[in-house]
Short mmCIF file of C-alpha atoms in Angstrom, two decimals:
data_model
loop_
_atom_site.label_atom_id
_atom_site.label_comp_id
_atom_site.label_asym_id
_atom_site.label_seq_id
_atom_site.Cartn_x
_atom_site.Cartn_y
_atom_site.Cartn_z
CA MET A 1 169.96 113.26 84.97
CA LEU A 2 171.69 110.17 83.60
CA PHE A 3 175.03 111.35 84.99
CA THR A 4 173.50 111.98 88.42
CA PHE A 5 171.83 108.54 88.54
CA SER A 6 175.04 106.84 87.45
CA LEU A 7 177.05 108.71 90.05
CA VAL A 8 174.66 107.77 92.86
CA ALA A 9 174.60 104.15 91.72
CA SER A 10 178.39 104.08 91.62
CA LEU A 11 178.68 105.56 95.10
CA CYS A 12 176.16 103.07 96.47
CA ALA A 13 178.00 100.18 94.87
CA ALA A 14 181.31 101.42 96.18
CA ALA A 15 179.88 101.66 99.69
CA GLY A 16 178.39 98.19 99.50
CA ALA A 17 174.91 99.64 99.92
CA LYS A 18 171.88 97.56 99.08
CA PRO A 19 169.49 98.97 96.48
CA ILE A 20 166.40 100.70 97.81
CA LEU A 21 163.37 98.44 97.38
CA THR A 22 160.03 99.59 96.10
CA PRO A 23 157.00 98.98 98.37
CA ILE A 24 156.03 95.94 96.27
CA GLN A 25 159.58 94.56 96.46
CA MET A 26 159.55 95.06 100.23
CA ILE A 27 156.34 93.04 100.53
CA GLU A 28 157.76 90.27 98.35
CA ALA A 29 161.00 90.26 100.33
CA ALA A 30 159.05 89.79 103.54
CA GLY A 31 157.75 86.43 102.34
CA PRO A 32 154.19 85.09 102.51
CA ALA A 33 151.64 86.93 104.61
CA ALA A 34 151.05 85.71 108.14
CA GLY A 35 147.67 84.30 109.12
CA VAL A 36 146.71 83.32 105.57
CA VAL A 37 146.18 79.68 104.58
CA ILE A 38 148.73 78.38 102.06
CA THR A 39 148.19 75.03 100.34
CA LYS A 40 150.75 74.88 97.52
CA CYS A 41 154.13 76.18 96.45
CA SER A 42 154.23 79.52 94.68
CA ALA A 43 155.94 78.21 91.54
CA PRO A 44 156.27 74.99 89.50
CA GLY A 45 159.25 72.67 89.33
CA GLN A 46 159.44 71.91 93.03
CA LEU A 47 158.05 69.67 95.75
CA ALA A 48 157.96 70.45 99.47
CA LEU A 49 157.84 67.29 101.56
CA ALA A 50 156.23 68.25 104.88
CA TYR A 51 156.00 65.93 107.86
CA ASP A 52 153.81 66.36 110.96
CA ASP A 53 153.68 65.11 114.54
CA GLY A 54 157.35 64.56 115.33
CA PRO A 55 159.88 64.50 116.62
CA TYR A 56 159.80 60.75 116.97
CA GLN A 57 162.03 57.68 116.84
CA TYR A 58 162.20 57.89 113.04
CA THR A 59 163.27 61.55 112.87
CA GLN A 60 167.00 60.91 112.43
CA LYS A 61 166.36 58.19 109.84
CA LEU A 62 164.17 60.60 107.90
CA VAL A 63 166.81 63.31 108.08
CA ASP A 64 169.42 60.89 106.76
CA THR A 65 167.16 59.65 103.95
CA LEU A 66 166.32 63.15 102.76
CA THR A 67 169.88 64.39 103.03
CA SER A 68 171.40 61.45 101.18
CA GLY A 69 168.79 61.89 98.45
CA GLY A 70 169.68 65.54 97.95
CA ALA A 71 166.27 66.59 99.27
CA LYS A 72 165.17 69.11 101.88
CA GLY A 73 162.22 68.41 104.16
CA THR A 74 160.04 70.41 106.51
CA PHE A 75 159.34 69.07 109.99
CA PHE A 76 156.19 70.41 111.66
CA VAL A 77 156.98 69.40 115.21
CA THR A 78 155.13 69.30 118.52
CA GLY A 79 156.31 69.57 122.08
CA THR A 80 154.80 66.50 123.67
CA LEU A 81 152.68 64.46 121.24
CA TYR A 82 155.10 61.52 120.92
CA GLY A 83 157.18 62.11 124.00
CA CYS A 84 159.03 65.21 125.10
CA ILE A 85 160.68 67.18 122.31
CA TYR A 86 163.92 67.38 124.28
CA GLY A 87 164.25 63.62 123.94
CA GLN A 88 164.90 64.12 120.21
CA LYS A 89 167.13 67.16 120.61
CA ALA A 90 170.02 65.63 118.67
CA ALA A 91 167.78 64.62 115.73
CA LEU A 92 166.26 68.11 115.52
CA GLN A 93 169.67 69.71 115.63
CA SER A 94 170.79 67.35 112.87
CA ALA A 95 167.79 68.29 110.74
CA TYR A 96 168.43 71.99 111.23
CA ALA A 97 172.17 71.68 110.58
CA ASN A 98 171.50 69.84 107.31
CA GLY A 99 169.26 72.59 105.98
CA HIS A 100 165.88 71.05 106.64
CA GLN A 101 163.17 73.33 107.95
CA ILE A 102 161.85 73.09 111.50
CA ALA A 103 158.34 74.49 111.87
CA SER A 104 155.56 74.48 114.45
CA HIS A 105 152.70 72.05 114.91
CA SER A 106 151.79 73.35 118.40
CA TRP A 107 152.93 72.21 121.84
CA THR A 108 150.45 69.38 122.63
CA HIS A 109 148.54 68.92 119.34
CA PRO A 110 145.13 69.50 120.94
CA GLN A 111 142.12 67.93 119.23
CA ASN A 112 140.16 71.15 119.75
CA PHE A 113 142.84 73.42 118.31
CA GLY A 114 140.29 75.16 116.08
CA SER A 115 138.10 76.17 119.02
CA LEU A 116 140.78 77.30 121.46
CA SER A 117 140.81 80.82 122.83
CA THR A 118 143.37 83.31 121.62
CA ALA A 119 145.22 82.95 124.92
CA ASP A 120 145.34 79.15 124.68
CA LEU A 121 146.46 79.24 121.05
CA THR A 122 149.18 81.69 121.95
CA SER A 123 150.33 79.43 124.79
CA GLN A 124 150.44 76.42 122.42
CA MET A 125 152.69 78.31 120.05
CA THR A 126 154.96 80.15 122.48
CA LYS A 127 155.73 77.07 124.57
CA LEU A 128 157.05 75.36 121.46
CA GLU A 129 158.92 78.49 120.40
CA THR A 130 160.83 78.52 123.68
CA ALA A 131 161.73 74.85 123.35
CA LEU A 132 162.94 75.31 119.77
CA VAL A 133 165.06 78.30 120.73
CA ASN A 134 166.59 76.12 123.43
CA ILE A 135 167.27 73.33 120.92
CA ILE A 136 168.15 75.02 117.60
CA GLY A 137 168.64 78.63 118.65
CA VAL A 138 165.79 80.23 116.69
CA LYS A 139 162.02 80.15 116.52
CA PRO A 140 159.98 79.28 113.42
CA THR A 141 157.73 81.55 111.38
CA TYR A 142 155.85 78.68 109.72
CA MET A 143 153.22 76.43 111.26
CA ARG A 144 150.71 73.75 110.30
CA PRO A 145 147.69 73.59 112.57
CA PRO A 146 146.77 70.25 114.15
CA TYR A 147 144.02 68.56 112.14
CA LEU A 148 144.48 71.42 109.62
CA ALA A 149 142.09 73.45 111.79
CA THR A 150 141.99 77.04 110.59
CA GLY A 151 138.65 78.21 111.99
CA GLY A 152 137.76 80.15 115.11
CA ASN A 153 140.63 82.22 116.47
CA VAL A 154 143.37 80.34 114.64
CA LEU A 155 144.12 82.62 111.70
CA PRO A 156 143.82 85.93 113.59
CA THR A 157 146.08 84.59 116.34
CA MET A 158 148.64 83.24 113.88
CA LYS A 159 148.66 86.61 112.13
CA THR A 160 149.33 88.37 115.41
CA LEU A 161 152.15 85.92 116.20
CA GLY A 162 153.63 86.25 112.70
CA TYR A 163 153.04 82.67 111.56
CA ARG A 164 152.60 81.60 107.93
CA VAL A 165 149.85 78.96 108.01
CA ILE A 166 150.46 75.87 105.88
CA THR A 167 147.92 73.15 105.12
CA ASP A 168 148.27 70.87 102.08
CA ASP A 169 147.14 70.07 98.55
CA ILE A 170 147.76 66.30 98.74
CA ASP A 171 146.76 64.29 101.79
CA THR A 172 148.78 61.06 101.75
CA ASN A 173 146.31 59.53 104.22
CA ASP A 174 149.15 57.76 105.98
CA TRP A 175 147.27 58.62 109.17
CA ASN A 176 144.25 56.79 107.71
CA ASN A 177 146.03 53.45 107.22
CA TYR A 178 146.91 54.03 103.58
CA THR A 179 149.80 51.88 102.44
CA PRO A 180 152.78 53.64 100.83
CA ALA A 181 151.57 52.30 97.47
CA GLN A 182 148.17 53.91 97.96
CA SER A 183 149.82 57.20 98.89
CA GLN A 184 152.11 56.99 95.88
CA ALA A 185 149.07 56.64 93.63
CA LEU A 186 147.82 60.01 94.89
CA PHE A 187 150.97 61.73 93.64
CA THR A 188 150.86 59.90 90.33
CA LYS A 189 147.26 61.03 89.88
CA ALA A 190 147.98 64.64 90.88
CA GLY A 191 150.94 64.82 88.52
CA ALA A 192 154.01 67.01 88.60
CA SER A 193 152.79 70.02 86.61
CA GLY A 194 151.58 73.30 88.05
CA ASN A 195 152.75 74.90 91.26
CA GLY A 196 154.55 72.47 93.52
CA HIS A 197 152.76 70.21 95.96
CA ILE A 198 152.87 70.52 99.74
CA PRO A 199 151.68 67.11 100.95
CA LEU A 200 150.38 66.14 104.36
CA MET A 201 152.59 63.37 105.75
CA HIS A 202 153.56 62.12 109.18
CA GLU A 203 157.05 61.16 110.27
CA THR A 204 155.54 58.87 112.91
CA TYR A 205 154.74 56.09 110.42
CA ALA A 206 157.49 53.68 109.39
CA GLY A 207 156.00 53.26 105.92
CA THR A 208 156.13 57.00 105.29
CA VAL A 209 159.76 57.24 106.36
CA ASN A 210 161.12 53.97 104.95
CA THR A 211 159.08 53.51 101.76
CA LEU A 212 157.06 56.57 100.72
CA THR A 213 159.85 59.11 101.16
CA PRO A 214 162.47 57.25 99.05
CA TRP A 215 159.81 56.75 96.38
CA LEU A 216 158.98 60.47 96.40
CA ILE A 217 162.65 61.37 96.04
CA ASN A 218 162.84 59.19 92.94
CA TRP A 219 159.48 60.43 91.64
CA ALA A 220 160.67 64.01 91.94
CA LYS A 221 163.90 63.26 90.08
CA THR A 222 161.99 61.46 87.32
CA ASN A 223 159.74 64.51 86.93
CA ASN A 224 162.56 67.07 87.18
CA LEU A 225 161.28 68.46 90.46
CA LYS A 226 163.55 69.93 93.10
CA ILE A 227 162.64 68.87 96.64
CA VAL A 228 162.86 71.96 98.82
CA THR A 229 161.62 73.25 102.15
CA VAL A 230 158.21 74.85 102.44
CA ALA A 231 159.80 78.26 102.93
CA GLN A 232 161.95 77.78 99.83
CA CYS A 233 158.99 76.66 97.74
CA LEU A 234 157.21 79.88 98.71
CA GLY A 235 160.12 82.07 97.66
CA ASP A 236 161.12 82.71 101.27
CA PRO A 237 164.46 80.89 101.68
CA THR A 238 165.72 83.13 104.50
CA GLY A 239 162.43 83.72 106.29
CA ALA A 240 161.82 80.41 108.05
CA TYR A 241 163.06 81.66 111.42
CA VAL A 242 163.42 84.69 113.63
CA ASN A 243 165.33 85.25 116.83
CA GLY A 244 163.60 84.24 120.03
CA THR A 245 164.07 83.96 123.75
CA GLY A 246 164.91 80.64 125.32
CA ASN A 247 165.44 79.51 128.87
CA SER A 248 167.32 76.84 130.78
CA GLN A 249 164.62 74.18 130.43
CA THR A 250 165.71 70.74 129.22
CA THR A 251 162.56 68.71 129.96
CA CYS A 252 158.86 69.07 129.26
#
């Protein structure tokens, strides 16, 4: 029996074959389940900086700040909230090329996202998918719902579409007029122990880009945290995207 196993293993290795995964390993390899709310990283020692509502005029600056600080960020982008997404094509391509994660935040960021029909939710997601395929060549498998709305048809629809649903465990309240110092205090209070944080931040605020983000890069280094993408912090480093179908559109 030992000889047979060794022989098979040797032949597989010689042929460059990948080992056969058990059912549990297959599930783990597939990454987080779709349509299930995720609030934190799956392991300690990391921090996943996640920014909503872009792309915007600060996107390239944020990409540069993260990259120069040795950090990876996740950009939950929309199609039209702060202008047409194609207007920031170069910044999104720069983010993608530098290893940051591009994820979905819906096409128009509707205030009633949580009460939309399945058809309308699907339209919100697929319109953005097409634009992202046009811009970066792939479509995302991660999303954060506008206003963190996960009720109604949201989760069943995201499951059908194959989206991992991200919310947060620290709300920086930058959207609520918190100063960077007030947001920083939230991280200091939460601490760096336990599974890594996935904060709610917005790349549309100068204070978040210019002050809070550099502070968080230093805070992470002080606390021996690695700043990674949301997919990486969930043990899914290769699962952030799938192939999709684009078109010739270049405007919204």
